[in-house]
PDB file of C-alpha atoms in Angstrom:
ATOM      1  CA  MET A 295      91.268 126.984  87.785  1.00 44.00           C
ATOM      2  CA  ARG A 296      87.882 126.883  89.413  1.00 44.00           C
ATOM      3  CA  PRO A 297      85.477 123.949  88.967  1.00 48.00           C
ATOM      4  CA  ARG A 298      82.765 123.929  86.335  1.00 49.00           C
ATOM      5  CA  ALA A 299      79.227 124.974  87.306  1.00 45.00           C
ATOM      6  CA  ALA A 300      78.022 121.372  87.106  1.00 44.00           C
ATOM      7  CA  ASP A 301      80.800 120.301  89.468  1.00 46.00           C
ATOM      8  CA  CYS A 302      79.720 122.939  92.002  1.00 45.00           C
ATOM      9  CA  ALA A 303      76.165 121.614  91.987  1.00 41.00           C
ATOM     10  CA  ILE A 304      77.374 118.036  92.243  1.00 41.00           C
ATOM     11  CA  GLY A 305      79.634 118.948  95.130  1.00 42.00           C
ATOM     12  CA  ALA A 306      76.650 120.306  97.047  1.00 40.00           C
ATOM     13  CA  LEU A 307      74.788 117.049  96.502  1.00 38.00           C
ATOM     14  CA  VAL A 308      77.782 115.039  97.620  1.00 41.00           C
ATOM     15  CA  ALA A 309      78.052 117.046 100.820  1.00 38.00           C
ATOM     16  CA  VAL A 310      74.451 116.149 101.659  1.00 36.00           C
ATOM     17  CA  GLY A 311      74.429 112.581 100.405  1.00 40.00           C
ATOM     18  CA  LEU A 312      77.680 111.384 101.953  1.00 41.00           C
ATOM     19  CA  LEU A 313      77.190 112.438 105.547  1.00 37.00           C
ATOM     20  CA  PRO A 314      79.279 110.813 108.320  1.00 36.00           C
ATOM     21  CA  ALA A 315      78.047 107.512 109.652  1.00 35.00           C
ATOM     22  CA  ALA A 316      75.117 107.663 112.119  1.00 33.00           C
ATOM     23  CA  LEU A 317      73.811 105.037 114.514  1.00 34.00           C
ATOM     24  CA  GLY A 318      70.193 105.570 113.486  1.00 42.00           C
ATOM     25  CA  LEU A 319      67.707 107.746 111.634  1.00 45.00           C
ATOM     26  CA  TYR A 320      65.133 110.145 113.030  1.00 53.00           C
ATOM     27  CA  GLU A 321      61.580 109.644 111.853  1.00 56.00           C
ATOM     28  CA  ASP A 322      61.606 112.745 109.636  1.00 58.00           C
ATOM     29  CA  GLU A 323      64.810 111.520 107.942  1.00 52.00           C
ATOM     30  CA  VAL A 324      63.289 108.308 106.593  1.00 51.00           C
ATOM     31  CA  GLY A 325      63.236 108.470 102.815  1.00 53.00           C
ATOM     32  CA  GLN A 326      65.795 111.282 102.766  1.00 55.00           C
ATOM     33  CA  PHE A 327      68.972 109.624 104.034  1.00 50.00           C
ATOM     34  CA  ASP A 328      68.582 105.930 103.314  1.00 52.00           C
ATOM     35  CA  TRP A 329      72.270 105.034 103.335  1.00 52.00           C
ATOM     36  CA  HIS A 330      75.717 106.459 104.002  1.00 56.00           C
ATOM     37  CA  LEU A 331      79.250 105.661 102.891  1.00 59.00           C
ATOM     38  CA  GLN A 332      82.246 104.624 104.938  1.00 69.00           C
ATOM     39  CA  GLN A 333      85.915 104.015 104.121  1.00 77.00           C
ATOM     40  CA  ILE A 334      85.985 106.674 101.405  1.00 83.00           C
ATOM     41  CA  GLY A 335      86.792 109.921 103.179  1.00 84.00           C
ATOM     42  CA  MET A 336      85.579 113.455 102.548  1.00 86.00           C
ATOM     43  CA  PRO A 337      84.135 113.506  99.015  1.00 87.00           C
ATOM     44  CA  THR A 338      85.559 115.977  96.510  1.00 91.00           C
ATOM     45  CA  ALA A 339      83.601 114.978  93.386  1.00 91.00           C
ATOM     46  CA  PHE A 340      81.269 112.400  91.953  1.00 88.00           C
ATOM     47  CA  THR A 341      79.942 111.532  88.526  1.00 92.00           C
ATOM     48  CA  TYR A 342      77.617 109.188  86.681  1.00 85.00           C
ATOM     49  CA  ALA A 343      78.858 106.704  84.104  1.00 80.00           C
ATOM     50  CA  GLU A 344      77.968 103.306  82.710  1.00 72.00           C
ATOM     51  CA  PRO A 345      76.457 101.286  84.345  1.00 67.00           C
ATOM     52  CA  THR A 346      73.850 103.949  85.176  1.00 77.00           C
ATOM     53  CA  ASP A 347      72.662 102.394  88.440  1.00 86.00           C
ATOM     54  CA  ARG A 348      75.915 103.470  90.097  1.00 89.00           C
ATOM     55  CA  ILE A 349      77.820 106.636  90.937  1.00 91.00           C
ATOM     56  CA  PHE A 350      81.567 107.123  91.109  1.00 94.00           C
ATOM     57  CA  VAL A 351      83.018 109.056  94.033  1.00 92.00           C
ATOM     58  CA  ALA A 352      86.442 110.616  94.646  1.00 93.00           C
ATOM     59  CA  SER A 353      87.705 111.844  97.993  1.00 92.00           C
ATOM     60  CA  ALA A 354      90.284 114.028  99.703  1.00 91.00           C
ATOM     61  CA  SER A 355      91.861 110.821 101.004  1.00 89.00           C
ATOM     62  CA  GLY A 356      92.807 109.769  97.477  1.00 92.00           C
ATOM     63  CA  VAL A 357      90.092 107.120  97.172  1.00 92.00           C
ATOM     64  CA  VAL A 358      88.010 106.378  94.074  1.00 94.00           C
ATOM     65  CA  ALA A 359      84.932 104.207  94.571  1.00 93.00           C
ATOM     66  CA  CYS A 360      81.955 102.823  92.681  1.00 93.00           C
ATOM     67  CA  VAL A 361      78.736 102.954  94.712  1.00 90.00           C
ATOM     68  CA  ASN A 362      75.378 101.266  94.159  1.00 88.00           C
ATOM     69  CA  LEU A 363      72.677 103.959  94.091  1.00 85.00           C
ATOM     70  CA  LYS A 364      69.983 101.712  95.526  1.00 84.00           C
ATOM     71  CA  ASP A 365      71.598 100.785  98.838  1.00 83.00           C
ATOM     72  CA  GLY A 366      74.982 102.547  98.994  1.00 83.00           C
ATOM     73  CA  ALA A 367      76.967  99.320  98.751  1.00 88.00           C
ATOM     74  CA  ILE A 368      80.523  99.790  97.496  1.00 90.00           C
ATOM     75  CA  ALA A 369      80.992  97.776  94.293  1.00 92.00           C
ATOM     76  CA  TRP A 370      84.715  98.546  94.201  1.00 94.00           C
ATOM     77  CA  ARG A 371      87.159 100.875  95.911  1.00 92.00           C
ATOM     78  CA  ARG A 372      90.648 101.923  94.800  1.00 93.00           C
ATOM     79  CA  VAL A 373      93.365 104.199  96.159  1.00 92.00           C
ATOM     80  CA  ALA A 374      94.389 106.568  93.386  1.00 89.00           C
ATOM     81  CA  SER A 375      97.775 107.475  94.851  1.00 77.00           C
ATOM     82  CA  SER A 376     100.226 105.946  97.305  1.00 70.00           C
ATOM     83  CA  ARG A 377     101.063 109.463  98.448  1.00 71.00           C
ATOM     84  CA  ASP A 378      98.965 111.462 100.883  1.00 74.00           C
ATOM     85  CA  GLU A 379      97.070 113.534  98.304  1.00 88.00           C
ATOM     86  CA  GLY A 380      93.435 113.919  97.374  1.00 93.00           C
ATOM     87  CA  VAL A 381      91.651 113.411  94.073  1.00 95.00           C
ATOM     88  CA  HIS A 382      90.409 116.779  92.810  1.00 94.00           C
ATOM     89  CA  LEU A 383      89.174 115.884  89.314  1.00 96.00           C
ATOM     90  CA  LEU A 384      86.854 113.052  88.298  1.00 96.00           C
ATOM     91  CA  ARG A 385      85.473 112.699  84.766  1.00 96.00           C
ATOM     92  CA  ALA A 386      83.236 110.052  83.181  1.00 94.00           C
ATOM     93  CA  MET A 387      83.899 109.067  79.562  1.00 93.00           C
ATOM     94  CA  GLY A 388      81.763 106.153  78.428  1.00 89.00           C
ATOM     95  CA  ARG A 389      82.870 103.013  80.243  1.00 91.00           C
ATOM     96  CA  THR A 390      85.950 104.757  81.641  1.00 94.00           C
ATOM     97  CA  ILE A 391      86.411 107.268  84.444  1.00 95.00           C
ATOM     98  CA  VAL A 392      89.529 109.420  84.710  1.00 97.00           C
ATOM     99  CA  THR A 393      90.914 110.981  87.881  1.00 97.00           C
ATOM    100  CA  ALA A 394      93.609 113.524  88.667  1.00 97.00           C
ATOM    101  CA  THR A 395      95.203 113.914  92.081  1.00 95.00           C
ATOM    102  CA  GLU A 396      96.521 117.119  93.604  1.00 93.00           C
ATOM    103  CA  GLY A 397     100.050 115.841  92.958  1.00 93.00           C
ATOM    104  CA  GLY A 398      99.581 115.498  89.178  1.00 95.00           C
ATOM    105  CA  SER A 399      98.770 111.793  88.863  1.00 95.00           C
ATOM    106  CA  VAL A 400      96.251 111.028  86.085  1.00 97.00           C
ATOM    107  CA  GLN A 401      94.645 107.582  86.020  1.00 97.00           C
ATOM    108  CA  ALA A 402      92.034 105.886  83.837  1.00 97.00           C
ATOM    109  CA  TRP A 403      89.783 103.269  85.472  1.00 96.00           C
ATOM    110  CA  LYS A 404      87.384 100.699  84.058  1.00 95.00           C
ATOM    111  CA  THR A 405      83.894 101.504  85.372  1.00 94.00           C
ATOM    112  CA  SER A 406      82.743  97.884  85.571  1.00 92.00           C
ATOM    113  CA  ASN A 407      85.348  96.580  88.008  1.00 94.00           C
ATOM    114  CA  GLY A 408      87.801  99.382  88.883  1.00 95.00           C
ATOM    115  CA  ASP A 409      90.720  97.929  86.927  1.00 97.00           C
ATOM    116  CA  LEU A 410      93.445 100.505  86.283  1.00 97.00           C
ATOM    117  CA  LEU A 411      93.777 100.933  82.502  1.00 97.00           C
ATOM    118  CA  TRP A 412      96.762 103.299  82.551  1.00 97.00           C
ATOM    119  CA  GLN A 413      98.344 106.105  84.550  1.00 96.00           C
ATOM    120  CA  ARG A 414     100.618 109.066  83.982  1.00 96.00           C
ATOM    121  CA  GLN A 415     102.509 111.172  86.529  1.00 95.00           C
ATOM    122  CA  TYR A 416     102.940 114.861  85.683  1.00 96.00           C
ATOM    123  CA  ALA A 417     105.464 117.188  87.274  1.00 95.00           C
ATOM    124  CA  THR A 418     102.978 120.057  87.600  1.00 96.00           C
ATOM    125  CA  PRO A 419      99.318 120.194  88.733  1.00 95.00           C
ATOM    126  CA  VAL A 420      96.547 119.158  86.353  1.00 97.00           C
ATOM    127  CA  LEU A 421      93.994 121.959  85.967  1.00 95.00           C
ATOM    128  CA  ASP A 422      91.310 120.144  83.996  1.00 95.00           C
ATOM    129  CA  LEU A 423      90.410 116.944  82.135  1.00 97.00           C
ATOM    130  CA  MET A 424      88.099 116.657  79.151  1.00 95.00           C
ATOM    131  CA  GLY A 425      87.224 113.839  76.765  1.00 94.00           C
ATOM    132  CA  SER A 426      86.502 113.948  73.041  1.00 91.00           C
ATOM    133  CA  LYS A 427      83.370 112.568  71.430  1.00 80.00           C
ATOM    134  CA  GLY A 428      83.272 109.717  68.954  1.00 76.00           C
ATOM    135  CA  LYS A 429      84.479 106.129  68.757  1.00 78.00           C
ATOM    136  CA  ASN A 430      88.211 106.656  69.279  1.00 84.00           C
ATOM    137  CA  GLN A 431      88.067 108.817  72.364  1.00 92.00           C
ATOM    138  CA  VAL A 432      90.907 111.103  73.358  1.00 96.00           C
ATOM    139  CA  LEU A 433      91.607 112.563  76.794  1.00 97.00           C
ATOM    140  CA  PHE A 434      92.738 116.190  76.961  1.00 98.00           C
ATOM    141  CA  VAL A 435      94.916 117.025  79.974  1.00 98.00           C
ATOM    142  CA  LEU A 436      95.276 120.717  80.792  1.00 97.00           C
ATOM    143  CA  ARG A 437      98.211 122.093  82.768  1.00 97.00           C
ATOM    144  CA  GLU A 438      99.533 125.621  83.014  1.00 96.00           C
ATOM    145  CA  GLY A 439     102.401 124.875  80.650  1.00 97.00           C
ATOM    146  CA  GLU A 440     100.643 122.744  78.034  1.00 98.00           C
ATOM    147  CA  LEU A 441      97.571 120.965  76.755  1.00 98.00           C
ATOM    148  CA  GLU A 442      98.204 117.308  76.021  1.00 98.00           C
ATOM    149  CA  ALA A 443      96.063 114.765  74.168  1.00 98.00           C
ATOM    150  CA  ARG A 444      96.247 111.075  75.056  1.00 98.00           C
ATOM    151  CA  SER A 445      94.391 108.003  73.857  1.00 97.00           C
ATOM    152  CA  LEU A 446      91.682 107.211  76.396  1.00 96.00           C
ATOM    153  CA  SER A 447      91.967 103.456  75.892  1.00 93.00           C
ATOM    154  CA  GLY A 448      95.722 103.087  76.326  1.00 95.00           C
ATOM    155  CA  GLY A 449      97.099 106.445  77.381  1.00 97.00           C
ATOM    156  CA  SER A 450      99.428 106.853  74.412  1.00 97.00           C
ATOM    157  CA  HIS A 451     100.535 110.390  73.568  1.00 97.00           C
ATOM    158  CA  GLU A 452      98.772 112.039  70.608  1.00 97.00           C
ATOM    159  CA  TRP A 453      99.919 115.686  70.560  1.00 98.00           C
ATOM    160  CA  THR A 454     100.853 118.679  72.722  1.00 98.00           C
ATOM    161  CA  VAL A 455     100.111 122.415  72.560  1.00 98.00           C
ATOM    162  CA  ALA A 456     102.558 124.518  74.585  1.00 97.00           C
ATOM    163  CA  ALA A 457     101.437 127.632  76.445  1.00 96.00           C
ATOM    164  CA  SER A 458     104.150 129.563  74.607  1.00 95.00           C
ATOM    165  CA  GLU A 459     102.033 129.305  71.446  1.00 95.00           C
ATOM    166  CA  ALA A 460      99.733 131.877  73.062  1.00 93.00           C
ATOM    167  CA  ALA A 461     102.516 134.292  74.072  1.00 91.00           C
ATOM    168  CA  ALA A 462     105.909 134.217  75.711  1.00 91.00           C
ATOM    169  CA  GLY A 463     105.510 133.750  79.448  1.00 91.00           C
ATOM    170  CA  ALA A 464     101.772 132.994  79.219  1.00 94.00           C
ATOM    171  CA  GLY A 465     100.041 130.195  81.081  1.00 94.00           C
ATOM    172  CA  LEU A 466      97.042 128.083  80.073  1.00 94.00           C
ATOM    173  CA  ARG A 467      94.039 128.611  82.358  1.00 91.00           C
ATOM    174  CA  ALA A 468      90.907 126.968  80.927  1.00 90.00           C
ATOM    175  CA  LEU A 469      89.678 124.430  78.393  1.00 91.00           C
ATOM    176  CA  ALA A 470      86.273 124.097  76.733  1.00 88.00           C
ATOM    177  CA  PRO A 471      84.711 122.493  73.648  1.00 86.00           C
ATOM    178  CA  SER A 472      84.280 124.828  70.694  1.00 84.00           C
ATOM    179  CA  PRO A 473      80.887 125.388  69.053  1.00 82.00           C
ATOM    180  CA  ASP A 474      82.673 124.200  65.898  1.00 83.00           C
ATOM    181  CA  GLU A 475      82.758 120.397  65.773  1.00 86.00           C
ATOM    182  CA  GLY A 476      86.217 118.898  66.180  1.00 89.00           C
ATOM    183  CA  ARG A 477      87.661 122.015  67.800  1.00 91.00           C
ATOM    184  CA  LEU A 478      88.789 122.995  71.290  1.00 92.00           C
ATOM    185  CA  CYS A 479      89.055 126.405  72.948  1.00 91.00           C
ATOM    186  CA  LEU A 480      91.916 127.308  75.258  1.00 92.00           C
ATOM    187  CA  VAL A 481      92.232 130.364  77.482  1.00 92.00           C
ATOM    188  CA  ALA A 482      95.721 131.695  78.198  1.00 93.00           C
ATOM    189  CA  SER A 483      96.811 134.726  80.170  1.00 91.00           C
ATOM    190  CA  ALA A 484      99.880 136.587  81.331  1.00 91.00           C
ATOM    191  CA  LYS A 485     100.976 135.685  84.843  1.00 87.00           C
ATOM    192  CA  ASP A 486     100.172 139.189  86.102  1.00 87.00           C
ATOM    193  CA  GLY A 487      96.705 139.141  84.534  1.00 84.00           C
ATOM    194  CA  SER A 488      97.466 142.054  82.245  1.00 88.00           C
ATOM    195  CA  SER A 489      96.266 140.254  79.118  1.00 89.00           C
ATOM    196  CA  ALA A 490      94.385 137.139  78.001  1.00 90.00           C
ATOM    197  CA  MET A 491      93.524 135.394  74.774  1.00 91.00           C
ATOM    198  CA  SER A 492      91.672 132.377  73.435  1.00 91.00           C
ATOM    199  CA  LEU A 493      93.177 129.779  71.112  1.00 93.00           C
ATOM    200  CA  ARG A 494      91.062 127.617  68.829  1.00 93.00           C
ATOM    201  CA  VAL A 495      92.712 124.210  68.442  1.00 95.00           C
ATOM    202  CA  ASP A 496      92.041 121.313  66.079  1.00 95.00           C
ATOM    203  CA  ALA A 497      91.165 118.376  68.348  1.00 94.00           C
ATOM    204  CA  ALA A 498      92.578 115.757  65.972  1.00 94.00           C
ATOM    205  CA  SER A 499      96.031 117.264  65.364  1.00 96.00           C
ATOM    206  CA  GLY A 500      96.601 119.861  68.091  1.00 97.00           C
ATOM    207  CA  LYS A 501      97.182 122.560  65.483  1.00 97.00           C
ATOM    208  CA  VAL A 502      96.406 126.095  66.690  1.00 96.00           C
ATOM    209  CA  LEU A 503      93.961 127.471  64.124  1.00 95.00           C
ATOM    210  CA  ASP A 504      93.631 131.043  65.382  1.00 92.00           C
ATOM    211  CA  LYS A 505      94.058 133.341  68.394  1.00 93.00           C
ATOM    212  CA  THR A 506      91.744 136.044  69.696  1.00 90.00           C
ATOM    213  CA  ASP A 507      92.415 138.685  72.326  1.00 90.00           C
ATOM    214  CA  LEU A 508      89.936 138.554  75.209  1.00 87.00           C
ATOM    215  CA  PRO A 509      88.565 141.474  77.275  1.00 83.00           C
ATOM    216  CA  SER A 510      90.762 142.719  80.121  1.00 79.00           C
ATOM    217  CA  VAL A 511      88.245 141.350  82.638  1.00 77.00           C
ATOM    218  CA  VAL A 512      89.404 137.841  81.760  1.00 85.00           C
ATOM    219  CA  GLY A 513      93.039 138.355  82.697  1.00 80.00           C
ATOM    220  CA  GLN A 514      92.041 140.137  85.883  1.00 76.00           C
ATOM    221  CA  GLY A 515      89.210 137.756  86.711  1.00 74.00           C
ATOM    222  CA  LEU A 516      91.402 134.667  86.420  1.00 77.00           C
ATOM    223  CA  ARG A 517      93.169 135.833  89.565  1.00 69.00           C
ATOM    224  CA  GLY A 518      89.887 135.715  91.527  1.00 72.00           C
ATOM    225  CA  GLN A 519      86.760 133.565  91.663  1.00 73.00           C
ATOM    226  CA  HIS A 520      85.781 132.093  88.322  1.00 78.00           C
ATOM    227  CA  LEU A 521      84.384 128.977  86.723  1.00 81.00           C
ATOM    228  CA  VAL A 522      83.938 127.456  83.283  1.00 82.00           C
ATOM    229  CA  THR A 523      80.444 126.692  81.969  1.00 77.00           C
ATOM    230  CA  ASP A 524      80.636 125.050  78.566  1.00 72.00           C
ATOM    231  CA  THR A 525      81.951 127.760  76.212  1.00 77.00           C
ATOM    232  CA  HIS A 526      81.886 130.643  78.730  1.00 81.00           C
ATOM    233  CA  MET A 527      83.939 131.777  81.686  1.00 82.00           C
ATOM    234  CA  VAL A 528      82.051 133.365  84.577  1.00 86.00           C
ATOM    235  CA  PHE A 529      83.765 135.799  86.927  1.00 83.00           C
ATOM    236  CA  LEU A 530      82.455 136.720  90.364  1.00 79.00           C
ATOM    237  CA  SER A 531      83.157 139.999  92.132  1.00 74.00           C
ATOM    238  CA  LYS A 532      81.525 142.054  94.887  1.00 73.00           C
ATOM    239  CA  GLN A 533      79.788 144.241  92.327  1.00 76.00           C
ATOM    240  CA  GLN A 534      78.706 141.857  89.571  1.00 79.00           C
ATOM    241  CA  VAL A 535      78.766 138.525  87.799  1.00 85.00           C
ATOM    242  CA  THR A 536      80.328 138.651  84.336  1.00 83.00           C
ATOM    243  CA  ALA A 537      80.159 135.956  81.625  1.00 85.00           C
ATOM    244  CA  VAL A 538      82.709 136.033  78.803  1.00 83.00           C
ATOM    245  CA  PRO A 539      82.622 133.585  75.857  1.00 83.00           C
ATOM    246  CA  ILE A 540      85.832 131.660  75.339  1.00 80.00           C
ATOM    247  CA  CYS A 541      85.189 131.083  71.622  1.00 76.00           C
ATOM    248  CA  GLY A 542      83.299 133.994  70.074  1.00 62.00           C
ATOM    249  CA  GLY A 543      79.878 135.416  70.890  1.00 51.00           C
ATOM    250  CA  GLY A 544      78.912 138.250  73.210  1.00 46.00           C
ATOM    251  CA  SER A 545      79.719 139.077  76.819  1.00 46.00           C
ATOM    252  CA  GLY A 546      77.240 139.812  79.573  1.00 44.00           C
ATOM    253  CA  GLY A 547      77.103 141.049  83.128  1.00 42.00           C
ATOM    254  CA  ILE A 548      74.629 141.482  85.965  1.00 40.00           C
TER     255      ILE A 548
END
């Protein structure tokens, strides 16, 4: 699954802001590049979280770090995996950040000091992470075979929705919040892209409330360039850009 639109924009900023170390600055660079980071590796994502005077960075080297925005000082640095794999997902949820490595390791970290709150190793890649709103936050972990809900504070299992609830042989592809409060929207498709559908799920129980067939462009587009922007999926082709709502509404193309 492709990154969200916000992640793409953030990635561009990271690429500029975390340039390799230099011995000095040219005169026209003063005020533009006031600091740089070392001992982190090539950045893959970053996010803001509490406290707000810091950013949290993940890298292809498997490092997660908390960085002071004012001077670039590293407040804490952790290695997310003992294996040689990068961190490809980084999400902020209140005073917790959650990471997922390319090898399927999901970890929750305390933003204040980098303490590891809990971790879970999955056998298949994690496609997306999303947190619920409210006091008792839940983390939703999306993989091709299932959507799983876990307590954000302790990592305990809450419920699971299997991809087979969409259709036999289908795989889950995308996750988004529903316009209806307390609901989630899942996108599933056949492996060959011949069909796709959305599932509306109750966020508290994991119960599938209804299913809706999606336009054929979704199944086909999932095999190419696409991204998720809130409640829509956007597909890129040589001829046009097409936006399809995951949970109701109208489609559009340019």
